[in-house]
CSV table of C-alpha atoms in Angstrom, one decimal:
chain,number,residue,atom,x,y,z
U,188,MET,CA,-0.2,0.1,-0.1
U,189,GLN,CA,2.1,3.1,-1.4
U,190,ASP,CA,0.3,7.2,-0.7
U,191,THR,CA,1.9,8.9,-2.9
U,192,THR,CA,-1.3,11.8,-3.0
U,193,THR,CA,0.9,15.0,-0.7
U,194,ALA,CA,3.9,13.8,-3.3
U,195,ARG,CA,2.1,13.5,-6.6
U,196,LEU,CA,0.3,17.2,-5.3
U,197,LEU,CA,3.6,19.1,-4.9
U,198,ALA,CA,4.9,18.1,-7.7
U,199,HIS,CA,2.5,19.7,-9.5
U,200,LYS,CA,3.8,23.1,-7.8
U,201,PRO,CA,7.9,23.6,-9.3
U,202,GLN,CA,7.9,27.1,-6.2
U,203,ILE,CA,7.6,24.5,-3.1
U,204,GLN,CA,8.8,21.3,-5.1
U,205,ARG,CA,12.4,23.9,-5.3
U,206,PRO,CA,12.9,25.2,-2.2
U,207,LEU,CA,12.3,21.7,-1.0
U,208,ARG,CA,15.0,20.0,-3.1
U,209,LEU,CA,17.6,22.6,-1.6
U,210,LEU,CA,16.4,22.2,1.8
U,211,THR,CA,16.8,18.9,1.8
U,212,TRP,CA,20.4,19.1,-0.2
U,213,ALA,CA,21.6,21.1,2.6
U,214,LEU,CA,19.8,19.4,5.6
U,215,LEU,CA,22.1,15.7,4.0
U,216,ALA,CA,25.4,18.5,3.7
U,217,LEU,CA,25.0,19.5,7.1
U,218,GLY,CA,24.7,16.1,8.4
U,219,LEU,CA,27.7,15.2,6.9
U,220,VAL,CA,29.3,18.5,8.6
U,221,VAL,CA,27.6,17.7,12.2
U,222,ALA,CA,29.2,13.7,11.4
U,223,ALA,CA,32.5,15.0,10.4
U,224,TRP,CA,32.4,17.6,13.2
U,225,PRO,CA,35.3,16.8,16.0
U,226,SER,CA,33.1,16.7,19.3
U,227,MET,CA,29.9,16.7,20.1
U,228,PRO,CA,28.0,18.2,23.2
U,229,GLU,CA,27.4,15.7,25.7
U,230,MET,CA,24.0,15.4,27.1
U,231,ASN,CA,22.7,14.1,30.4
U,232,VAL,CA,20.3,11.5,28.5
U,233,SER,CA,21.4,7.8,27.9
U,234,HIS,CA,21.1,7.2,24.4
U,235,ALA,CA,21.1,10.9,23.3
U,236,ASP,CA,22.9,10.3,20.2
U,237,LYS,CA,20.4,7.4,19.4
U,238,TYR,CA,18.3,9.7,19.8
U,239,MET,CA,19.2,12.8,17.6
U,240,HIS,CA,20.4,9.8,14.9
U,241,MET,CA,16.6,9.1,15.1
U,242,LEU,CA,15.6,12.2,15.1
U,243,ALA,CA,17.3,13.5,11.9
U,244,PHE,CA,16.7,10.3,10.1
U,245,PHE,CA,12.8,10.7,10.5
U,246,GLY,CA,13.3,14.6,9.2
U,247,PHE,CA,15.1,13.2,6.1
U,248,ALA,CA,12.1,11.0,4.9
U,249,PHE,CA,9.9,12.8,5.8
U,250,LEU,CA,11.5,15.3,3.4
U,251,LEU,CA,12.6,12.7,1.0
U,252,ASP,CA,8.5,11.3,0.4
U,253,ILE,CA,6.8,15.1,0.4
U,254,ARG,CA,9.0,15.7,-2.3
U,255,ASP,CA,9.2,12.5,-4.3
U,256,THR,CA,6.1,9.9,-5.7
U,257,ARG,CA,8.7,7.0,-5.9
U,258,SER,CA,8.5,3.8,-3.5
U,259,PHE,CA,9.0,4.7,-0.6
U,260,TRP,CA,10.6,0.9,0.5
U,261,ARG,CA,12.2,0.4,-2.6
U,262,TYR,CA,13.9,4.2,-3.3
U,263,LYS,CA,14.0,5.7,-0.4
U,264,VAL,CA,14.8,3.7,2.6
U,265,PRO,CA,17.4,2.3,0.2
U,266,ILE,CA,19.0,6.5,-0.1
U,267,LEU,CA,18.5,6.4,3.8
U,268,LEU,CA,19.9,4.0,5.1
U,269,GLY,CA,23.2,4.0,2.3
U,270,TYR,CA,23.2,7.5,3.1
U,271,GLY,CA,23.8,6.5,6.8
U,272,ALA,CA,26.5,4.1,6.3
U,273,LEU,CA,28.1,6.4,4.7
U,274,ILE,CA,28.5,8.1,7.4
U,275,GLU,CA,29.8,5.6,9.4
U,276,ILE,CA,32.0,4.8,7.0
U,277,ILE,CA,33.3,8.8,6.8
U,278,GLN,CA,33.4,8.7,10.7
U,279,ALA,CA,35.4,4.9,10.6
U,280,PHE,CA,38.4,7.3,9.4
U,281,LEU,CA,38.1,10.4,11.2
U,282,PRO,CA,40.8,9.7,14.3
U,283,TRP,CA,37.9,11.9,16.6
U,284,ARG,CA,34.6,10.4,15.6
U,285,SER,CA,34.6,6.7,15.7
U,286,PHE,CA,32.3,4.1,13.7
U,287,ASP,CA,29.2,3.2,15.4
U,288,PRO,CA,26.6,0.5,13.5
U,289,LEU,CA,24.3,1.1,16.3
U,290,ASP,CA,24.5,5.0,14.8
U,291,TRP,CA,23.2,3.2,11.6
U,292,VAL,CA,20.2,1.2,13.8
U,293,ALA,CA,19.0,4.7,14.9
U,294,ASP,CA,19.3,5.6,11.6
U,295,ALA,CA,17.0,3.3,10.5
U,296,SER,CA,14.9,3.4,13.4
U,297,GLY,CA,14.2,6.8,12.3
U,298,VAL,CA,12.9,5.4,9.3
U,299,LEU,CA,11.3,2.8,10.0
U,300,LEU,CA,9.5,5.6,12.6
U,301,TYR,CA,8.5,7.4,10.2
U,302,TRP,CA,6.9,5.4,8.1
U,303,LEU,CA,4.9,3.9,10.9
U,304,VAL,CA,4.0,7.7,11.8
U,305,TRP,CA,2.6,8.3,8.2
U,306,TYR,CA,1.5,5.1,6.5
U,307,VAL,CA,-0.1,2.8,9.2
U,308,VAL,CA,-1.1,5.5,11.7
U,309,LEU,CA,-1.6,9.1,10.4
U,310,ARG,CA,-2.6,8.2,6.6
U,311,PRO,CA,-5.4,5.6,7.3
U,312,LEU,CA,-6.9,7.7,10.0
U,313,LEU,CA,-7.0,10.2,7.8
U,314,ALA,CA,-8.8,8.6,5.2
U,315,THR,CA,-11.2,7.9,7.2
U,316,LYS,CA,-11.8,11.1,8.4
U,317,LEU,CA,-11.2,12.3,4.7
U,318,LYS,CA,-13.7,10.5,3.3
U,319,PRO,CA,-17.1,12.0,1.8
């Protein structure tokens, strides 16, 4: 089951698509910069970095989903998981950062959480509320 209604509506509005595309690329670039940053601030929350990964990839999944009509699982998920893997590979070569496969799992969890929230919960709920 795939809903591309929002993306299809936005696809016909170049005045919205171009800023969304620029925002997506800018945030992806910012993600690479932050991932390569020498030190991240310490937080007093257990596994805070994993929550940050989940939140970031939830947002990336949302942005990619609203700006593209292609399949979520066949197109968007591989791009997002590949991006997460790229970040971890880059960090493996930086002396001040480290490779952590659990960060990639947190990235995947953020993408899955987006799918669950939108495709499993909100979309069906909205479909029943909006039926005439």
